[in-house]
Coordinates of C-alpha atoms and ligand atoms in Angstrom, one line a residue:
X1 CA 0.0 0.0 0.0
X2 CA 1.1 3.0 -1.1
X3 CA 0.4 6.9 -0.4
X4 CA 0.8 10.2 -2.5
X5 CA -0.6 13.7 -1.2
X6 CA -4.0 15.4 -1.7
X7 CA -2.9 18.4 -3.6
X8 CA -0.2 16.1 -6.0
X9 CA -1.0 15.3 -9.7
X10 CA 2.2 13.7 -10.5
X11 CA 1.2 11.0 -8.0
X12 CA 4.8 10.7 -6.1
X13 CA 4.5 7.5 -4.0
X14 CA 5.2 7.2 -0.7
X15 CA 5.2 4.4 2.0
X16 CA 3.3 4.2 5.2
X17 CA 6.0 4.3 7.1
X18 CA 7.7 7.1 5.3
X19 CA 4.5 9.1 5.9
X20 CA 4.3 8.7 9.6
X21 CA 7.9 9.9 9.8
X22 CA 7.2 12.6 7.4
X23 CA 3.7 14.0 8.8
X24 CA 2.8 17.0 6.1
X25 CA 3.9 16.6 2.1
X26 CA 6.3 18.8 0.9
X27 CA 3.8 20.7 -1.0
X28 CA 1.6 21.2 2.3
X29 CA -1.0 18.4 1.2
X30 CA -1.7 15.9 3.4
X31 CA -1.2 12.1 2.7
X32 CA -4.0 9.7 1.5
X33 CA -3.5 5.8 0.7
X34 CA -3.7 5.7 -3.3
X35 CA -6.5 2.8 -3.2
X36 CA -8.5 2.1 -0.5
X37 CA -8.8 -1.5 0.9
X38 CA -11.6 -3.5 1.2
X39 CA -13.3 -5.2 4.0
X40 CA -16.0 -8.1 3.2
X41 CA -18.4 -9.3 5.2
X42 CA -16.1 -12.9 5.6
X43 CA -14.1 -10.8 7.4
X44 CA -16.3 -8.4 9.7
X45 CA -17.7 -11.9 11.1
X46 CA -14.5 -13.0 11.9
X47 CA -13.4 -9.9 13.4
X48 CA -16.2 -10.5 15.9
X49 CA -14.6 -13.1 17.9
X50 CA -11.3 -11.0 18.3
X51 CA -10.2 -8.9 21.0
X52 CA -10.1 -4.9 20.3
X53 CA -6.5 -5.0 20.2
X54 CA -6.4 -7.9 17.4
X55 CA -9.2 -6.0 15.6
X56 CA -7.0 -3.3 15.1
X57 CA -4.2 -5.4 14.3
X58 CA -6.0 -7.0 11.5
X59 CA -7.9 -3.2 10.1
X60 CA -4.0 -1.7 10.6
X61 CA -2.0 -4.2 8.5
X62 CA -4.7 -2.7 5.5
X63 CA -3.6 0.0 5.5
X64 CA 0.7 0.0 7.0
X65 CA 1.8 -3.2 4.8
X66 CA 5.1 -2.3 5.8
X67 CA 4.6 -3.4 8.6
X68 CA 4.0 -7.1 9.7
X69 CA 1.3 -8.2 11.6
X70 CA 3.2 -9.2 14.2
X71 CA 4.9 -5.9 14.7
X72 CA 1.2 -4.4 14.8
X73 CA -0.5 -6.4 17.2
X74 CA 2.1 -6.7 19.5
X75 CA 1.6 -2.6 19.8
X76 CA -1.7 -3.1 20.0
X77 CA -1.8 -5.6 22.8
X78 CA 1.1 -3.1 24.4
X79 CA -1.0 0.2 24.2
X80 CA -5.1 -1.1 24.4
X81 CA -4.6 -3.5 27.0
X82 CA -7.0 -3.6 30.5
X83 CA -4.4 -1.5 32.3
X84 CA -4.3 1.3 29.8
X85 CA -7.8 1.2 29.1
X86 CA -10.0 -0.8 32.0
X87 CA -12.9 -1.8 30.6
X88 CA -12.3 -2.5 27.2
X89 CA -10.5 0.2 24.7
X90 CA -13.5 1.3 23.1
X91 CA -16.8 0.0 24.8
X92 CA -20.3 0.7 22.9
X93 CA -23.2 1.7 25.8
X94 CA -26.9 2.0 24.6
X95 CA -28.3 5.1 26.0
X96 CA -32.0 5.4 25.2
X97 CA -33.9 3.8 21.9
X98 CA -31.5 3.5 19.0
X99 CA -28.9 5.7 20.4
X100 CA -25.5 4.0 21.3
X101 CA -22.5 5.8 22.5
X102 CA -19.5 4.7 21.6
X103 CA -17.0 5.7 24.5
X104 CA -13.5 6.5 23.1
X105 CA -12.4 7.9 26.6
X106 CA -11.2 5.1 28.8
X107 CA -7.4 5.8 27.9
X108 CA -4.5 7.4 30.0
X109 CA -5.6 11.1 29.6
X110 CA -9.5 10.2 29.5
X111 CA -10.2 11.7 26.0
X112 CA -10.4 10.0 22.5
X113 CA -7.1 11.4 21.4
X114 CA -5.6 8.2 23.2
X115 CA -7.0 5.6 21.0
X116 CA -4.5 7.3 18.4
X117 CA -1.9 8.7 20.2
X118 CA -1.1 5.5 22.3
X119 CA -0.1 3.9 19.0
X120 CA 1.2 6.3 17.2
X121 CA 4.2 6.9 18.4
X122 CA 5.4 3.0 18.3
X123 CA 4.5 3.2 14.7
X124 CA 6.7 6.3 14.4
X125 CA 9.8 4.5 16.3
X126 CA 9.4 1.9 13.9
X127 CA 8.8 3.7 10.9
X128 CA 12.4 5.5 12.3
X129 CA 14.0 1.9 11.8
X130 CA 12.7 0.6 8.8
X131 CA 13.6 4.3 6.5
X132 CA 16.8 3.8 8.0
X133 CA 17.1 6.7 10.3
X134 CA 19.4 6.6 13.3
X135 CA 18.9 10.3 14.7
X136 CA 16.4 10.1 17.6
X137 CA 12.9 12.3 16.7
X138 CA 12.5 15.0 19.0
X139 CA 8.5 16.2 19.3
X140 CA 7.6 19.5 20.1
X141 CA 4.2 20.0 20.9
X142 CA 2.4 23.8 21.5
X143 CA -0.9 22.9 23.4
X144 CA -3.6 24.3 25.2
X145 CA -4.1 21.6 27.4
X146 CA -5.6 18.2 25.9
X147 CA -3.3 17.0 23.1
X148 CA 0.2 18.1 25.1
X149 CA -1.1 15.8 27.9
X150 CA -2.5 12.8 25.4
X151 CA 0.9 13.1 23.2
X152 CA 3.1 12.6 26.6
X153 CA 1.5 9.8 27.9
X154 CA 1.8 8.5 24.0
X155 CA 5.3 9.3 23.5
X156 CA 6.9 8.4 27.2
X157 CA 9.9 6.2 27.2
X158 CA 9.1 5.3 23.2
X159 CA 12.6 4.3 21.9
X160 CA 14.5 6.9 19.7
X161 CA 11.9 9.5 20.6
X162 CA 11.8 12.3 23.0
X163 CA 9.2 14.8 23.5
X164 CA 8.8 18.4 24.7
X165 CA 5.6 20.3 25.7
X166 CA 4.8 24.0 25.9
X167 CA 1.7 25.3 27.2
X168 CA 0.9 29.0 28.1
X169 CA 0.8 29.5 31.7
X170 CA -2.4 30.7 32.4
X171 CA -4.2 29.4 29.3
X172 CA -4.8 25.9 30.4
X173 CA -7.0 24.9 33.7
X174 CA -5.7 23.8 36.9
X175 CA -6.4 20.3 36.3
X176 CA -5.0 20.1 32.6
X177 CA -1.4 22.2 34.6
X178 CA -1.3 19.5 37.0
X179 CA -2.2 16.3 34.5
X180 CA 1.5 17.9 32.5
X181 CA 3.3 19.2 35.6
X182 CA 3.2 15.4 36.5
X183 CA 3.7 13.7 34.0
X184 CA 6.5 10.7 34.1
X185 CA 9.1 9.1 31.6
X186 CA 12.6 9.7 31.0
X187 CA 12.3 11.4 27.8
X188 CA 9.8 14.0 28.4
X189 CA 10.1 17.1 29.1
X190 CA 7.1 20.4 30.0
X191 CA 7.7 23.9 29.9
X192 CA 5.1 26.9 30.7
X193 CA 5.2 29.8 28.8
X194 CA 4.4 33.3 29.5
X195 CA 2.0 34.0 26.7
X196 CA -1.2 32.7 25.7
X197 CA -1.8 29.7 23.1
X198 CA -0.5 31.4 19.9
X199 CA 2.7 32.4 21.4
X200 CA 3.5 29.0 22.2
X201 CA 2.1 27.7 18.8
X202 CA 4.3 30.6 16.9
X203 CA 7.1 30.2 18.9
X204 CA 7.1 26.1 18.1
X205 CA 6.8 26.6 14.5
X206 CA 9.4 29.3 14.6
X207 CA 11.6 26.3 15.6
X208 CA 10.3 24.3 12.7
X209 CA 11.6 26.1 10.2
X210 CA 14.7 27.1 11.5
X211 CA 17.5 26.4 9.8
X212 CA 20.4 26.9 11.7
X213 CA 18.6 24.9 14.3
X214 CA 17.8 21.9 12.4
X215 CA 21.5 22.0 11.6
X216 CA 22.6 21.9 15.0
X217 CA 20.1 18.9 16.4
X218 CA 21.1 17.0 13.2
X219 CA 24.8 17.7 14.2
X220 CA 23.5 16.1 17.9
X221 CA 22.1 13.4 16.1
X222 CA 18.1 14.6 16.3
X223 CA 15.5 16.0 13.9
X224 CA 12.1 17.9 14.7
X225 CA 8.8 15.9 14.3
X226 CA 5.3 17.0 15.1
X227 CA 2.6 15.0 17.1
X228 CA -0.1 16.7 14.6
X229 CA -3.2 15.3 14.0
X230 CA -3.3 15.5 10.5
X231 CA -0.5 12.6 10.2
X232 CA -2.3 9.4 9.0
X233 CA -0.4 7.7 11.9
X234 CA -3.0 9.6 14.2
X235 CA -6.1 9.0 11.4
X236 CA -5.6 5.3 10.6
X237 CA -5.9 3.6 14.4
X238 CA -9.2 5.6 14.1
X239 CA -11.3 3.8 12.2
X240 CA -10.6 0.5 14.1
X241 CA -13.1 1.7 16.6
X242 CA -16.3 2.4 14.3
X243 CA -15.5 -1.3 12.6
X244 CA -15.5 -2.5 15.9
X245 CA -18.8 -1.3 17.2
X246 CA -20.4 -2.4 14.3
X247 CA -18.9 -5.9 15.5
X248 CA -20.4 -5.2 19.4
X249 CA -23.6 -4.3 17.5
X250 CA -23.7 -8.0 15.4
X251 CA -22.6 -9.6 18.7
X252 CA -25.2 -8.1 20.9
X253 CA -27.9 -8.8 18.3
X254 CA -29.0 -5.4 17.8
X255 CA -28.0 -5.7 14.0
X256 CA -27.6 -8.5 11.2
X257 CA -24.5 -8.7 8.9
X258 CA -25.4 -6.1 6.2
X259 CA -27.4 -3.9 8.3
X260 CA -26.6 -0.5 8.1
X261 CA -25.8 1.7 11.0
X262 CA -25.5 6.0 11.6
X263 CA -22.7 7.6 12.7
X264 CA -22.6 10.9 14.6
X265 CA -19.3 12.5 15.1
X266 CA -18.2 15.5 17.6
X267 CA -16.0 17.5 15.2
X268 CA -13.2 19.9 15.2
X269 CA -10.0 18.8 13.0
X270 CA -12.4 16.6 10.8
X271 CA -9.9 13.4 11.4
X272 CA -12.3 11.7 13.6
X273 CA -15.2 11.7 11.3
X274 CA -12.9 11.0 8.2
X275 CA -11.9 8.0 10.0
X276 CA -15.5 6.6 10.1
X277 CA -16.3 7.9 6.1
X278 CA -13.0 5.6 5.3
X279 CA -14.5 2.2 7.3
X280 CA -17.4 2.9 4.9
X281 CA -15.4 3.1 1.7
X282 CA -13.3 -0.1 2.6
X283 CA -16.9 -1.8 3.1
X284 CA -18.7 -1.0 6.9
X285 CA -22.5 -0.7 6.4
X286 CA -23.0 2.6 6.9
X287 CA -26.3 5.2 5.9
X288 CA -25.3 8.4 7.0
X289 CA -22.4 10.4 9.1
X290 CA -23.8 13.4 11.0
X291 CA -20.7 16.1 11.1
X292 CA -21.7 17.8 15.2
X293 CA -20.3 21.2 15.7
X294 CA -20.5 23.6 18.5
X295 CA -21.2 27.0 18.0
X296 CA -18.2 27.4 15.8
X297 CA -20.3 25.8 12.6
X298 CA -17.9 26.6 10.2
X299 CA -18.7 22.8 9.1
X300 CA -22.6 22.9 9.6
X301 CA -22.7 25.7 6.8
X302 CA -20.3 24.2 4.3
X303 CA -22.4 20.8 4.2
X304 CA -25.1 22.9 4.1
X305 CA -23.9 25.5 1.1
X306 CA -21.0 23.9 -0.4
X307 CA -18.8 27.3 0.9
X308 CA -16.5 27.2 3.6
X309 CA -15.9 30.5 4.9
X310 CA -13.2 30.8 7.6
X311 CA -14.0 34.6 7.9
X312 CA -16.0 35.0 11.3
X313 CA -16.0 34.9 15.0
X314 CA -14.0 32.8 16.9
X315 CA -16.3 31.3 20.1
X316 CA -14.5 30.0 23.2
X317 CA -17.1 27.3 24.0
X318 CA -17.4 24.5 27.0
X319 CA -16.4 22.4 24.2
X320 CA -13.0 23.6 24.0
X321 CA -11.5 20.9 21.9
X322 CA -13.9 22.2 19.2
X323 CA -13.0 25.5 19.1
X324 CA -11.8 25.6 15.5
X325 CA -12.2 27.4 12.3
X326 CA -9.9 25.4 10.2
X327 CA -10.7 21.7 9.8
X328 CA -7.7 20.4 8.2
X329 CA -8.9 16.7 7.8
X330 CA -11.5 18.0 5.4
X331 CA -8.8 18.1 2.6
X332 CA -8.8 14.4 2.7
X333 CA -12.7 14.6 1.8
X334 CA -12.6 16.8 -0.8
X335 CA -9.3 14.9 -2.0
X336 CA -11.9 11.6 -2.1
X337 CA -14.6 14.0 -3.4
X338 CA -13.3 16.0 -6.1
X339 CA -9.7 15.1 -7.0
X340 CA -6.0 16.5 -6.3
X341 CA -6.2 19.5 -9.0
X342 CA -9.5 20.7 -7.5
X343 CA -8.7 20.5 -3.6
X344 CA -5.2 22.4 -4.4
X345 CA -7.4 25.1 -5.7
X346 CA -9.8 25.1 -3.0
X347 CA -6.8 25.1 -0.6
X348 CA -5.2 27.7 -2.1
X349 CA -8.4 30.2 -2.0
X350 CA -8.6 29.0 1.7
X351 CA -5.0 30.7 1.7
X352 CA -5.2 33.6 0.4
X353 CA -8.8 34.3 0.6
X354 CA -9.8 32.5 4.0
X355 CA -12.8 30.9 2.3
X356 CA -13.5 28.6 -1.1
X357 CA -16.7 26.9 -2.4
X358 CA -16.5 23.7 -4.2
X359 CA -18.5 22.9 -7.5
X360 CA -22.1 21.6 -7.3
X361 CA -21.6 17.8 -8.0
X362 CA -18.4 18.2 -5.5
X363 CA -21.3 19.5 -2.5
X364 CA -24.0 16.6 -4.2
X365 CA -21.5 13.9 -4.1
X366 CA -20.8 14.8 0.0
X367 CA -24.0 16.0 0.9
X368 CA -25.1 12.1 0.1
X369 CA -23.1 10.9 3.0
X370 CA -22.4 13.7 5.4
X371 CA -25.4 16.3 7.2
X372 CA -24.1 18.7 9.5
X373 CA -25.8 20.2 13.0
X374 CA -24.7 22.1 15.1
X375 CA -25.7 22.4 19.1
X376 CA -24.7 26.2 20.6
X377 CA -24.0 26.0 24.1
X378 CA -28.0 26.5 25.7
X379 CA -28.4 23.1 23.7
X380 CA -25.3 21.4 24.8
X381 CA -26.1 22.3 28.7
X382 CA -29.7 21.5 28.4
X383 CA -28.3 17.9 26.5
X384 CA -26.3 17.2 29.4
X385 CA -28.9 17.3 32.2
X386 CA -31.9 15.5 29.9
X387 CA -29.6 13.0 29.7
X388 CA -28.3 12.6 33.5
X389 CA -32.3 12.9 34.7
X390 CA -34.3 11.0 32.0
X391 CA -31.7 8.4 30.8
X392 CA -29.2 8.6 33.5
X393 CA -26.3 9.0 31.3
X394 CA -23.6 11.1 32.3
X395 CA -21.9 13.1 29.3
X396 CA -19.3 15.7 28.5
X397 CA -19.6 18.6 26.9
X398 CA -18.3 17.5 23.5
X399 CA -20.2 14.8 23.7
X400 CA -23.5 16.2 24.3
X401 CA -23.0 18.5 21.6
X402 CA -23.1 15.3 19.0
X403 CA -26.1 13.4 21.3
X404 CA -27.6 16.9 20.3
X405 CA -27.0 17.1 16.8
X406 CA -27.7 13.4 16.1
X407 CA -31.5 14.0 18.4
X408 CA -31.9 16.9 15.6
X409 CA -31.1 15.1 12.5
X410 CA -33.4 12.2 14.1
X411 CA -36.7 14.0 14.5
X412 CA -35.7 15.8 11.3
X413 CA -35.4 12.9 9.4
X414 CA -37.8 10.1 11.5
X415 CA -34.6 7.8 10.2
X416 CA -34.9 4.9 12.4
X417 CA -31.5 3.8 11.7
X418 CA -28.9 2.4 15.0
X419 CA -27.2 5.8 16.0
X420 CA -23.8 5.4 17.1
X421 CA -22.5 8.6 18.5
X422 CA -18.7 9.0 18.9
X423 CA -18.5 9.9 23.0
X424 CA -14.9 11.5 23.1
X425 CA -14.4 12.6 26.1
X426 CA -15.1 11.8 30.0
X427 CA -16.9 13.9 31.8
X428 CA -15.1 14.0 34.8
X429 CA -13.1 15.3 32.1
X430 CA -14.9 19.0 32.0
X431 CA -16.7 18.6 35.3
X432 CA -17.2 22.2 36.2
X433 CA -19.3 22.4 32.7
X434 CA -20.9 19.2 32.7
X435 CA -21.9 19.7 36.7
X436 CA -23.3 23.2 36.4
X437 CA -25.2 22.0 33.3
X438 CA -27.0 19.5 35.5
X439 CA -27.3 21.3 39.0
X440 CA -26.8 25.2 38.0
X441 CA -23.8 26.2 40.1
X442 CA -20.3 24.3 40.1
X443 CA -17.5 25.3 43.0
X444 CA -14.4 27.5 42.4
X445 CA -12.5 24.6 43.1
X446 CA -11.7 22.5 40.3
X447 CA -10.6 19.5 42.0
X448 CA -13.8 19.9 43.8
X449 CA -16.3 19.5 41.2
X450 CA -15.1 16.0 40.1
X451 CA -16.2 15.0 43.7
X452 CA -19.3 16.3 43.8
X453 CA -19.6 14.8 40.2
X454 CA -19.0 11.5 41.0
X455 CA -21.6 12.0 44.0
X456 CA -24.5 13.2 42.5
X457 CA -23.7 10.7 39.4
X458 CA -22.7 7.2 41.9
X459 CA -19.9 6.6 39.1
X460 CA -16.1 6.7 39.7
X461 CA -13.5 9.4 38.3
X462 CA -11.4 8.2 35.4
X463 CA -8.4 6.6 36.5
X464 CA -6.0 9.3 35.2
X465 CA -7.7 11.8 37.2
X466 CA -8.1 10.4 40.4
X467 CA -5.3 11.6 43.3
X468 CA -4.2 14.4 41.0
X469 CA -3.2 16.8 44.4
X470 CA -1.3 14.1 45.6
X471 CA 1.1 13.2 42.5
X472 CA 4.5 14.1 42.6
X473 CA 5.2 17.6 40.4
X474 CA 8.1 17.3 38.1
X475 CA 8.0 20.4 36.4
X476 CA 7.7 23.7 37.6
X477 CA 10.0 25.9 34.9
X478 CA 8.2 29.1 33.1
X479 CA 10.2 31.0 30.4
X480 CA 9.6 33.8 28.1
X481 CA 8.8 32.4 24.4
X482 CA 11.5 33.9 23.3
X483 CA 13.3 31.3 24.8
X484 CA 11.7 28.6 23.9
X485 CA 14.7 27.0 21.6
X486 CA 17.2 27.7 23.9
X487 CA 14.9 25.5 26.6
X488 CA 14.8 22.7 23.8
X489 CA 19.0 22.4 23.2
X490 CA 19.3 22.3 27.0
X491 CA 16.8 19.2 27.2
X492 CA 18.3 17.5 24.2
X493 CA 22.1 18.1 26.1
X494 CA 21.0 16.9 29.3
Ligands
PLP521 C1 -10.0 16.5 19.4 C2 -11.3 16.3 20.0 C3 -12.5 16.4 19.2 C4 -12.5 16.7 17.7 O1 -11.9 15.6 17.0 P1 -11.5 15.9 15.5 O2 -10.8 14.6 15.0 O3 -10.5 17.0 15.5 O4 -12.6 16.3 14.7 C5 -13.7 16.2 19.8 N1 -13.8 15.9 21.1 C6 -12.7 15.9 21.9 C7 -12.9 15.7 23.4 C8 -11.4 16.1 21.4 O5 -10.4 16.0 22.2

């Protein structure tokens, strides 16, 4: 299996793990396998009786042929086992009628970026070895909060990779601070910055592309690597999960082999959703895939006009991981939808123009898969607390924004179809939000509100928030973000 870039007509091939070590193409596309594979029904049934981590073995080695099977499931059995995700990686819960939620949040950092970023980086240390490379990746990571904390927990004591973190002092809560601040592994490393989000994000991409840096870490024997979500090594674990509640569904006998299921997906980058579009390309029954956005519906009106207009108001929601007005991800649609020449145009506009809007058939050919809702954040609270009192099912912000959109589409539509709504986050997770949604008021203290939450709710904290006064804090250090690269040569010397 091969892979060349959205935007590239003369269809350069690349391998998988080339890609993963690579991240962006060189002509700012992103990368896309160059046929996709199939997946018959034969095989669905068989991937019934296996464990997650096997069925993500067997949907992996589709798509990284590069890699042996062996290789793959022996990461898989390392990263999804029952002490990194109790329970079961990605457990499927019915809430009420039709509606399933599929909970992607059971990992080390209790949010759905874990399903990908546990595996990721062991494909990247092994992509390292098989291109041949023997300078150790160094990550840098600019966060504000989530990611930094899901990519650490990823990337900790991976061989020939080390990872640093900035985060802006006072731009992350005191929960996500402390989650970082303690963070273990011998090759990580956290920094605060003085500065809000952009300043770190600048200041880290100032380090990308320079030069006489790059020079000096190869002369130490490192190179810069991202952790960003737009490398396929973050997309493909992804659509393990929605072939596998399909699976759950057969098994449980809510569904026959053939049936076809919905999909409603909490979206801000677009990878998540494009993960479950490409399980219904290689075969997975699947009707429809409802695109959720909070109140930053950048999304909601392009699948509703075919025009994507980046040009408005940014809204700091209770859905933080949301929060965005580019959806890179989508370039793999369009890419699917209307061809390399087109999408390089469309990215271009998006460029220089901060909006583009794709050709009728383009919209027609989408619009048959994907409907877009949005849920502002009235919705989203009142979603929380009908669904604690009538169906006693606890949610988090982000994912009561999709249980909203996907009740919208539903008594728009009277489609009686299974629902299975992506659930990617815990809500112990955002406890302040999801506890003053249900009860009106939420204490100042942080650490507080999980308590109560777990109270009122008689469920337990996630794991990876539990005890979090009482952890050890190994790093305290603040700089100016102008000193960012100085901070990175000193960890890479130590
Ligand atoms: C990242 C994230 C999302 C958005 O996923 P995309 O793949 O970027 O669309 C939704 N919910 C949570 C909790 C997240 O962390």
């Amino acid at each position: 299996m091969k892979y060349q870039s959205t935007r590239d007509l003369s269809e350069k091939k690349f391998s998988a793990a080339q890609i993963i070590k690579q991240g962006l193409a060189d002509d700012g596309g992103l990368f896309v396998p160059e046929s996709i594979p199939t997946l018959t029904q034969d095989e669905i049934s068989a991937l019934c009786s296996m464990s997650y981590p096997e069925r993500a073995a067997t949907i992996l080695s589709k798509y990284l042929s590069d890699y042996t099977y062996d290789e793959l499931l022996s990461d898989c059995k390392t990263v999804y086992s029952e002490e990194g995700f109790p329970g079961g990686a990605a457990p499927l819960k019915n809430v009420k009628d039709n509606v399933y939620s599929l909970e992607l949040w059971h990992g080390p950092t209790a949010a759905f970026k874990d399903m990908a970023l546990q595996i990721m980086p062991r494909l990247l240390s092994r992509a390292l070895t098989k291109t041949g490379e023997d300078r150790t990746a160094l990550i840098l990571v600019a966060t504000s909060g989530d990611t930094g904390k899901a990519a650490l927990e990823g990337y900790k004591d991976v061989d020939k990779i080390k990872i640093m973190v900035f985060y802006p002092v006072d731009g992350v809560s005191r929960v996500q601070k402390l989650q970082m601040a303690t963070q273990t592994g011998s090759n990580v490393n956290v920094c605060a910055i003085k500065g809000n989000f952009d300043d770190a994000q600048t200041g880290v991409k100032v380090i990308f592309s320079d030069k006489d840096a790059a020079e000096k870490m190869n002369n130490a024997g490192y190179f810069f690597s991202s952790a960003n979500s737009i490398n396929w090594g973050r997309l493909a674990p992804q659509i393990v999960y929605y072939v596998s509640a399909y699976c759950d569904l057969l098994t449980a006998g809510k569904i026959k082999m053939g049936d076809k299921i919905n999909v409603c997906v909490p979206t801000g980058n677009f990878g998540n959703i494009f993960a479950a579009y490409l399980s219904k390309l290689m075969g997975l029954p699947i009707n429809k895939f409802i695109c959720a956005s909070n109140q930053n519906n950048v999304l909601t009106d392009f699948l509703c006009t075919g025009t994507y207009n980046r040009n408005r108001d940014f809204h700091c929601t209770m859905s933080p991981s949301m929060d965005i007005l580019i959806s890179s991800n989508l370039e793999r649609l369009l890419y699917f939808s209307a061809g390399a020449e087109k999408t390089a145009a469309y990215m271009k506009q998006l460029n220089t123009e901060g909006k583009y809007t794709v050709d009728a058939d383009v919209l027609a050919t989408i619009s048959e898969n994907f409907k877009g809702y949005y849920a502002d954040e009235e919705k989203t609270a009142a979603t929380i607390k009908d669904y604690f009192k009538n169906h006693a099912y606890l949610s988090d912000t982000h994912t009561a924004v999709a249980l909203s959109c996907a009740e919208q589409y539903i008594s728009e539509t009277g489609d009686k179809t299974p629902m299975v709504v992506a659930s990617t986050a815990s809500p112990y997770k955002f406890a302040a939000d999801v506890l003053k949604s249900i009860t009106g008021t939420t204490p100042t203290d942080a650490l507080k509100a999980l308590e109560i939450l777990s109270e009122i709710s008689g469920t337990e904290i996630s794991y990876p928030l539990r005890n979090l006064a009482e952890r050890r804090v190994r790093f305290t250090n603040t700089i100016e973000h102008e000193d960012m690269l100085s901070e990175v040569f000193a960890f890479v010397e130590k």
